[in-house]
């Protein structure tokens, strides 16, 4: 199995967006008033070349973010707290083409969640099966979704994903799961917190696993330390997800790949697993 990290441009955030400051409503406000920025962070999507077909996990961002009015003007988050840069050739479509992967080769597109920088490349997959958790779609759609920061007016008109309900089948510390492949080596697990319906994807590569984490945390360190971001829907759920990932990584070598961690591609290339010290595992 081959796994590719595909960088579809960059996103810079206020520092208190990447690492939350304070709690509750104040934590959200802090992301807006913060004048300090992170360096441009990668926006990763991942591609698994699996014998049962290519699996795309997230679609990255679109170059259209440079158009005036692409993001809703009323949203203070897009005005004050996030800056994205994506060149046309950085979109996932052209990058798949360069890898020799045709759209028809893609068996599934799995969305970890529906934030703009994960769904922005969806227009490259009009004829593919898209998987989204039922909880995530319900949370992200309509006016309420827009108020929660989802840019759902930009979703393709044809967008009608297959809804995923996880089964009451534990997968290590994760209480529910769903095997995606018939071989049972690619599994969807719950990763709530950043959004309520977020999914993570665990790829079994024999003696280790690769965990495609979406925005479970922005960095590996934040997951290890249980530090929540500035905008996640539920701080406690986010920490619970961090703990489950640490517990999983304590029992099995796990390469942890968040979508915006500058180290993700290197860790994937080296198959460098998370180092969970016993102290951290019980924290
Ligand atoms: Zn997100």
Tab-separated table of N, CA and C in Angstrom, residues 178-283:
chain	number	residue	atom	x	y	z
A	178	UNK	N	-15.957	1.583	11.851
A	178	UNK	CA	-16.497	0.929	10.663
A	178	UNK	C	-15.347	0.586	9.729
A	179	UNK	N	-15.252	-0.684	9.373
A	179	UNK	CA	-14.231	-1.086	8.414
A	179	UNK	C	-14.632	-0.553	7.049
A	180	UNK	N	-13.687	0.092	6.362
A	180	UNK	CA	-13.995	0.639	5.033
A	180	UNK	C	-13.717	-0.403	3.959
A	181	UNK	N	-12.585	-1.071	4.062
A	181	UNK	CA	-12.202	-2.044	3.035
A	181	UNK	C	-12.663	-3.447	3.422
A	182	UNK	N	-12.869	-4.294	2.421
A	182	UNK	CA	-13.229	-5.686	2.682
A	182	UNK	C	-12.095	-6.380	3.420
A	183	UNK	N	-10.851	-5.965	3.123
A	183	UNK	CA	-9.689	-6.564	3.790
A	183	UNK	C	-9.634	-6.194	5.274
A	184	UNK	N	-10.370	-5.188	5.657
A	184	UNK	CA	-10.393	-4.790	7.066
A	184	UNK	C	-9.175	-4.007	7.505
A	185	UNK	N	-8.398	-3.510	6.535
A	185	UNK	CA	-7.162	-2.808	6.913
A	185	UNK	C	-7.294	-1.288	6.883
A	186	UNK	N	-8.461	-0.801	6.529
A	186	UNK	CA	-8.708	0.649	6.617
A	186	UNK	C	-9.999	0.831	7.403
A	187	UNK	N	-9.898	1.541	8.528
A	187	UNK	CA	-11.012	1.622	9.467
A	187	UNK	C	-11.328	3.074	9.797
A	188	UNK	N	-12.616	3.396	9.815
A	188	UNK	CA	-13.051	4.729	10.228
A	188	UNK	C	-13.360	4.689	11.718
A	189	UNK	N	-12.849	5.684	12.441
A	189	UNK	CA	-13.100	5.763	13.889
A	189	UNK	C	-13.570	7.186	14.219
A	190	UNK	N	-14.269	7.344	15.348
A	190	UNK	CA	-14.765	8.676	15.703
A	190	UNK	C	-13.642	9.546	16.262
A	191	UNK	N	-13.655	10.831	15.897
A	191	UNK	CA	-12.666	11.779	16.425
A	191	UNK	C	-13.363	13.105	16.750
A	192	UNK	N	-14.375	13.059	17.626
A	192	UNK	CA	-15.159	14.261	17.899
A	192	UNK	C	-14.356	15.287	18.683
A	193	UNK	N	-14.830	16.514	18.663
A	193	UNK	CA	-14.184	17.579	19.418
A	193	UNK	C	-14.005	18.804	18.542
A	194	UNK	N	-13.070	18.738	17.617
A	194	UNK	CA	-12.878	19.827	16.648
A	194	UNK	C	-14.208	20.088	15.933
A	195	UNK	N	-14.858	19.016	15.479
A	195	UNK	CA	-16.273	19.050	15.101
A	195	UNK	C	-16.912	17.800	15.708
A	196	UNK	N	-18.232	17.823	15.915
A	196	UNK	CA	-18.865	16.676	16.584
A	196	UNK	C	-18.792	15.385	15.779
A	197	UNK	N	-18.818	15.512	14.436
A	197	UNK	CA	-18.895	14.296	13.626
A	197	UNK	C	-17.602	13.923	12.952
A	198	UNK	N	-16.499	14.487	13.415
A	198	UNK	CA	-15.235	14.224	12.719
A	198	UNK	C	-14.869	12.740	12.760
A	199	UNK	N	-14.334	12.253	11.648
A	199	UNK	CA	-13.832	10.882	11.552
A	199	UNK	C	-12.318	10.912	11.411
A	200	UNK	N	-11.659	9.889	11.917
A	200	UNK	CA	-10.255	9.661	11.602
A	200	UNK	C	-10.176	8.334	10.849
A	201	UNK	N	-9.100	8.145	10.101
A	201	UNK	CA	-8.945	6.948	9.279
A	201	UNK	C	-7.675	6.230	9.722
A	202	UNK	N	-7.823	4.956	10.110
A	202	UNK	CA	-6.675	4.186	10.567
A	202	UNK	C	-6.318	3.149	9.501
A	203	UNK	N	-5.085	3.234	9.017
A	203	UNK	CA	-4.617	2.316	7.977
A	203	UNK	C	-3.644	1.333	8.616
A	204	UNK	N	-3.979	0.052	8.518
A	204	UNK	CA	-3.145	-1.011	9.073
A	204	UNK	C	-2.113	-1.408	8.020
A	205	UNK	N	-0.837	-1.156	8.326
A	205	UNK	CA	0.221	-1.519	7.381
A	205	UNK	C	1.050	-2.701	7.888
A	206	UNK	N	0.436	-3.565	8.675
A	206	UNK	CA	1.146	-4.764	9.136
A	206	UNK	C	1.652	-4.594	10.547
A	207	UNK	N	2.910	-4.102	10.677
A	207	UNK	CA	3.450	-3.982	12.033
A	207	UNK	C	3.218	-2.595	12.636
A	208	UNK	N	2.512	-1.738	11.924
A	208	UNK	CA	2.200	-0.414	12.466
A	208	UNK	C	0.938	0.121	11.786
A	209	UNK	N	0.405	1.197	12.343
A	209	UNK	CA	-0.755	1.840	11.730
A	209	UNK	C	-0.415	3.275	11.370
A	210	UNK	N	-1.112	3.789	10.366
A	210	UNK	CA	-1.035	5.204	10.008
A	210	UNK	C	-2.408	5.796	10.306
A	211	UNK	N	-2.409	6.837	11.144
A	211	UNK	CA	-3.681	7.423	11.564
A	211	UNK	C	-3.841	8.804	10.917
A	212	UNK	N	-4.764	8.885	9.967
A	212	UNK	CA	-5.055	10.154	9.295
A	212	UNK	C	-6.081	10.871	10.151
A	213	UNK	N	-5.643	11.962	10.772
A	213	UNK	CA	-6.362	12.493	11.930
A	213	UNK	C	-7.287	13.656	11.618
A	214	UNK	N	-7.288	14.148	10.353
A	214	UNK	CA	-8.052	15.376	10.112
A	214	UNK	C	-7.514	16.475	11.012
A	215	UNK	N	-8.419	17.186	11.687
A	215	UNK	CA	-7.998	18.236	12.617
A	215	UNK	C	-8.214	17.801	14.076
A	216	UNK	N	-8.022	16.512	14.366
A	216	UNK	CA	-8.118	16.047	15.758
A	216	UNK	C	-7.237	16.906	16.648
A	217	UNK	N	-6.074	17.282	16.110
A	217	UNK	CA	-5.218	18.304	16.723
A	217	UNK	C	-4.462	18.910	15.554
A	218	UNK	N	-3.869	20.087	15.761
A	218	UNK	CA	-3.112	20.685	14.646
A	218	UNK	C	-1.685	20.145	14.586
A	219	UNK	N	-1.187	19.641	15.694
A	219	UNK	CA	0.150	19.053	15.711
A	219	UNK	C	0.121	17.765	16.539
A	220	UNK	N	1.179	16.975	16.365
A	220	UNK	CA	1.299	15.767	17.191
A	220	UNK	C	1.480	16.141	18.653
A	221	UNK	N	2.263	17.201	18.872
A	221	UNK	CA	2.532	17.600	20.256
A	221	UNK	C	1.249	17.990	20.984
A	222	UNK	N	0.377	18.724	20.297
A	222	UNK	CA	-0.874	19.142	20.939
A	222	UNK	C	-1.692	17.923	21.357
A	223	UNK	N	-1.686	16.874	20.517
A	223	UNK	CA	-2.393	15.643	20.864
A	223	UNK	C	-1.749	14.986	22.083
A	224	UNK	N	-0.408	14.931	22.104
A	224	UNK	CA	0.283	14.284	23.216
A	224	UNK	C	0.033	15.026	24.525
A	225	UNK	N	-0.026	16.356	24.440
A	225	UNK	CA	-0.208	17.157	25.653
A	225	UNK	C	-1.682	17.418	25.965
A	226	UNK	N	-2.575	16.965	25.088
A	226	UNK	CA	-4.006	17.195	25.317
A	226	UNK	C	-4.386	18.661	25.257
A	227	UNK	N	-3.730	19.418	24.348
A	227	UNK	CA	-4.031	20.856	24.210
A	227	UNK	C	-5.030	21.064	23.083
A	228	UNK	N	-6.139	21.712	23.418
A	228	UNK	CA	-7.192	21.884	22.413
A	228	UNK	C	-6.906	23.109	21.552
A	229	UNK	N	-7.564	23.159	20.380
A	229	UNK	CA	-7.420	24.311	19.489
A	229	UNK	C	-8.340	25.444	19.951
A	230	UNK	N	-8.376	26.542	19.176
A	230	UNK	CA	-9.155	27.708	19.586
A	230	UNK	C	-10.591	27.715	19.098
A	231	UNK	N	-10.940	26.828	18.168
A	231	UNK	CA	-12.255	26.918	17.531
A	231	UNK	C	-13.075	25.627	17.627
A	232	UNK	N	-12.496	24.578	18.164
A	232	UNK	CA	-13.178	23.282	18.200
A	232	UNK	C	-14.526	23.372	18.901
A	233	UNK	N	-15.450	22.507	18.467
A	233	UNK	CA	-16.826	22.567	18.959
A	233	UNK	C	-16.931	22.181	20.430
A	234	UNK	N	-16.084	21.276	20.901
A	234	UNK	CA	-16.218	20.782	22.274
A	234	UNK	C	-14.838	20.435	22.840
A	235	UNK	N	-14.402	21.243	23.797
A	235	UNK	CA	-13.054	21.061	24.363
A	235	UNK	C	-12.885	19.681	25.006
A	236	UNK	N	-13.910	19.237	25.747
A	236	UNK	CA	-13.781	17.954	26.451
A	236	UNK	C	-13.711	16.788	25.467
A	237	UNK	N	-14.536	16.873	24.427
A	237	UNK	CA	-14.486	15.811	23.417
A	237	UNK	C	-13.134	15.794	22.715
A	238	UNK	N	-12.600	16.993	22.471
A	238	UNK	CA	-11.314	17.066	21.798
A	238	UNK	C	-10.237	16.369	22.650
A	239	UNK	N	-10.279	16.634	23.956
A	239	UNK	CA	-9.294	15.994	24.849
A	239	UNK	C	-9.525	14.489	24.947
A	240	UNK	N	-10.803	14.084	24.902
A	240	UNK	CA	-11.118	12.654	24.919
A	240	UNK	C	-10.545	11.977	23.673
A	241	UNK	N	-10.694	12.630	22.539
A	241	UNK	CA	-10.133	12.084	21.299
A	241	UNK	C	-8.611	11.992	21.393
A	242	UNK	N	-7.975	13.042	21.945
A	242	UNK	CA	-6.515	12.985	22.132
A	242	UNK	C	-6.139	11.767	22.983
A	243	UNK	N	-6.900	11.561	24.058
A	243	UNK	CA	-6.573	10.451	24.955
A	243	UNK	C	-6.719	9.101	24.253
A	244	UNK	N	-7.792	8.964	23.485
A	244	UNK	CA	-7.989	7.693	22.769
A	244	UNK	C	-6.843	7.451	21.784
A	245	UNK	N	-6.411	8.517	21.119
A	245	UNK	CA	-5.305	8.353	20.164
A	245	UNK	C	-4.025	7.966	20.911
A	246	UNK	N	-3.775	8.606	22.058
A	246	UNK	CA	-2.585	8.237	22.849
A	246	UNK	C	-2.683	6.780	23.294
A	247	UNK	N	-3.880	6.389	23.754
A	247	UNK	CA	-4.054	5.007	24.210
A	247	UNK	C	-3.825	4.027	23.059
A	248	UNK	N	-4.336	4.381	21.892
A	248	UNK	CA	-4.138	3.509	20.730
A	248	UNK	C	-2.648	3.407	20.400
A	249	UNK	N	-1.988	4.564	20.394
A	249	UNK	CA	-0.564	4.604	20.027
A	249	UNK	C	0.310	3.924	21.077
A	250	UNK	N	-0.207	3.778	22.293
A	250	UNK	CA	0.564	3.098	23.344
A	250	UNK	C	0.564	1.589	23.147
A	251	UNK	N	-0.427	1.074	22.403
A	251	UNK	CA	-0.523	-0.371	22.224
A	251	UNK	C	-0.015	-0.826	20.865
A	252	UNK	N	0.219	0.150	19.976
A	252	UNK	CA	0.595	-0.215	18.611
A	252	UNK	C	1.354	0.943	17.989
A	253	UNK	N	2.494	0.681	17.325
A	253	UNK	CA	3.207	1.778	16.665
A	253	UNK	C	2.271	2.505	15.693
A	254	UNK	N	2.144	3.812	15.891
A	254	UNK	CA	1.163	4.588	15.139
A	254	UNK	C	1.791	5.861	14.589
A	255	UNK	N	1.721	6.008	13.282
A	255	UNK	CA	2.187	7.240	12.638
A	255	UNK	C	0.997	8.189	12.600
A	256	UNK	N	1.141	9.316	13.309
A	256	UNK	CA	0.005	10.223	13.519
A	256	UNK	C	0.109	11.410	12.565
A	257	UNK	N	-0.901	11.588	11.720
A	257	UNK	CA	-0.811	12.578	10.655
A	257	UNK	C	-1.995	13.546	10.656
A	258	UNK	N	-1.884	14.644	11.414
A	258	UNK	CA	-2.894	15.697	11.322
A	258	UNK	C	-2.766	16.446	9.985
A	259	UNK	N	-3.825	17.110	9.580
A	259	UNK	CA	-3.876	17.744	8.257
A	259	UNK	C	-3.035	19.010	8.153
A	260	UNK	N	-2.655	19.603	9.293
A	260	UNK	CA	-1.910	20.868	9.227
A	260	UNK	C	-0.597	20.835	10.006
A	261	UNK	N	-0.119	19.643	10.299
A	261	UNK	CA	1.137	19.526	11.042
A	261	UNK	C	2.294	19.606	10.050
A	262	UNK	N	3.188	20.600	10.194
A	262	UNK	CA	4.305	20.722	9.249
A	262	UNK	C	5.177	19.468	9.192
A	263	UNK	N	5.094	18.612	10.210
A	263	UNK	CA	5.916	17.394	10.253
A	263	UNK	C	5.216	16.176	9.653
A	264	UNK	N	3.948	16.302	9.277
A	264	UNK	CA	3.191	15.107	8.861
A	264	UNK	C	3.843	14.369	7.693
A	265	UNK	N	4.251	15.105	6.649
A	265	UNK	CA	4.795	14.424	5.460
A	265	UNK	C	6.097	13.694	5.797
A	266	UNK	N	6.935	14.325	6.632
A	266	UNK	CA	8.196	13.694	7.029
A	266	UNK	C	7.930	12.425	7.844
A	267	UNK	N	7.002	12.548	8.795
A	267	UNK	CA	6.696	11.366	9.616
A	267	UNK	C	6.142	10.231	8.767
A	268	UNK	N	5.321	10.583	7.775
A	268	UNK	CA	4.780	9.555	6.886
A	268	UNK	C	5.905	8.900	6.094
A	269	UNK	N	6.799	9.721	5.531
A	269	UNK	CA	7.906	9.193	4.730
A	269	UNK	C	8.771	8.241	5.532
A	270	UNK	N	9.011	8.593	6.794
A	270	UNK	CA	9.873	7.759	7.648
A	270	UNK	C	9.085	6.698	8.405
A	271	UNK	N	7.778	6.751	8.297
A	271	UNK	CA	6.895	5.908	9.115
A	271	UNK	C	7.318	6.013	10.593
A	272	UNK	N	7.500	7.290	11.005
A	272	UNK	CA	7.951	7.532	12.380
A	272	UNK	C	6.753	7.540	13.318
A	273	UNK	N	6.702	6.589	14.262
A	273	UNK	CA	5.522	6.501	15.128
A	273	UNK	C	5.543	7.537	16.261
A	274	UNK	N	4.381	7.759	16.814
A	274	UNK	CA	4.234	8.591	18.003
A	274	UNK	C	5.023	7.961	19.132
A	275	UNK	N	5.734	8.784	19.888
A	275	UNK	CA	6.375	8.262	21.096
A	275	UNK	C	5.507	8.622	22.280
A	276	UNK	N	4.800	7.639	22.776
A	276	UNK	CA	3.953	7.852	23.942
A	276	UNK	C	4.723	7.374	25.158
A	277	UNK	N	5.149	8.309	26.000
A	277	UNK	CA	5.794	7.908	27.237
A	277	UNK	C	4.696	7.467	28.194
A	278	UNK	N	5.009	6.551	29.126
A	278	UNK	CA	3.975	6.085	30.045
A	278	UNK	C	3.309	7.252	30.770
A	279	UNK	N	4.117	8.276	31.117
A	279	UNK	CA	3.578	9.418	31.831
A	279	UNK	C	2.514	10.118	30.980
A	280	UNK	N	2.828	10.257	29.702
A	280	UNK	CA	1.885	10.911	28.813
A	280	UNK	C	0.646	10.052	28.600
A	281	UNK	N	0.879	8.728	28.578
A	281	UNK	CA	-0.236	7.839	28.294
A	281	UNK	C	-1.312	7.936	29.374
A	282	UNK	N	-0.923	8.232	30.601
A	282	UNK	CA	-1.931	8.282	31.671
A	282	UNK	C	-2.405	9.710	31.943
A	283	UNK	N	-1.765	10.696	31.285
A	283	UNK	CA	-2.104	12.095	31.579
A	283	UNK	C	-3.561	12.389	31.231
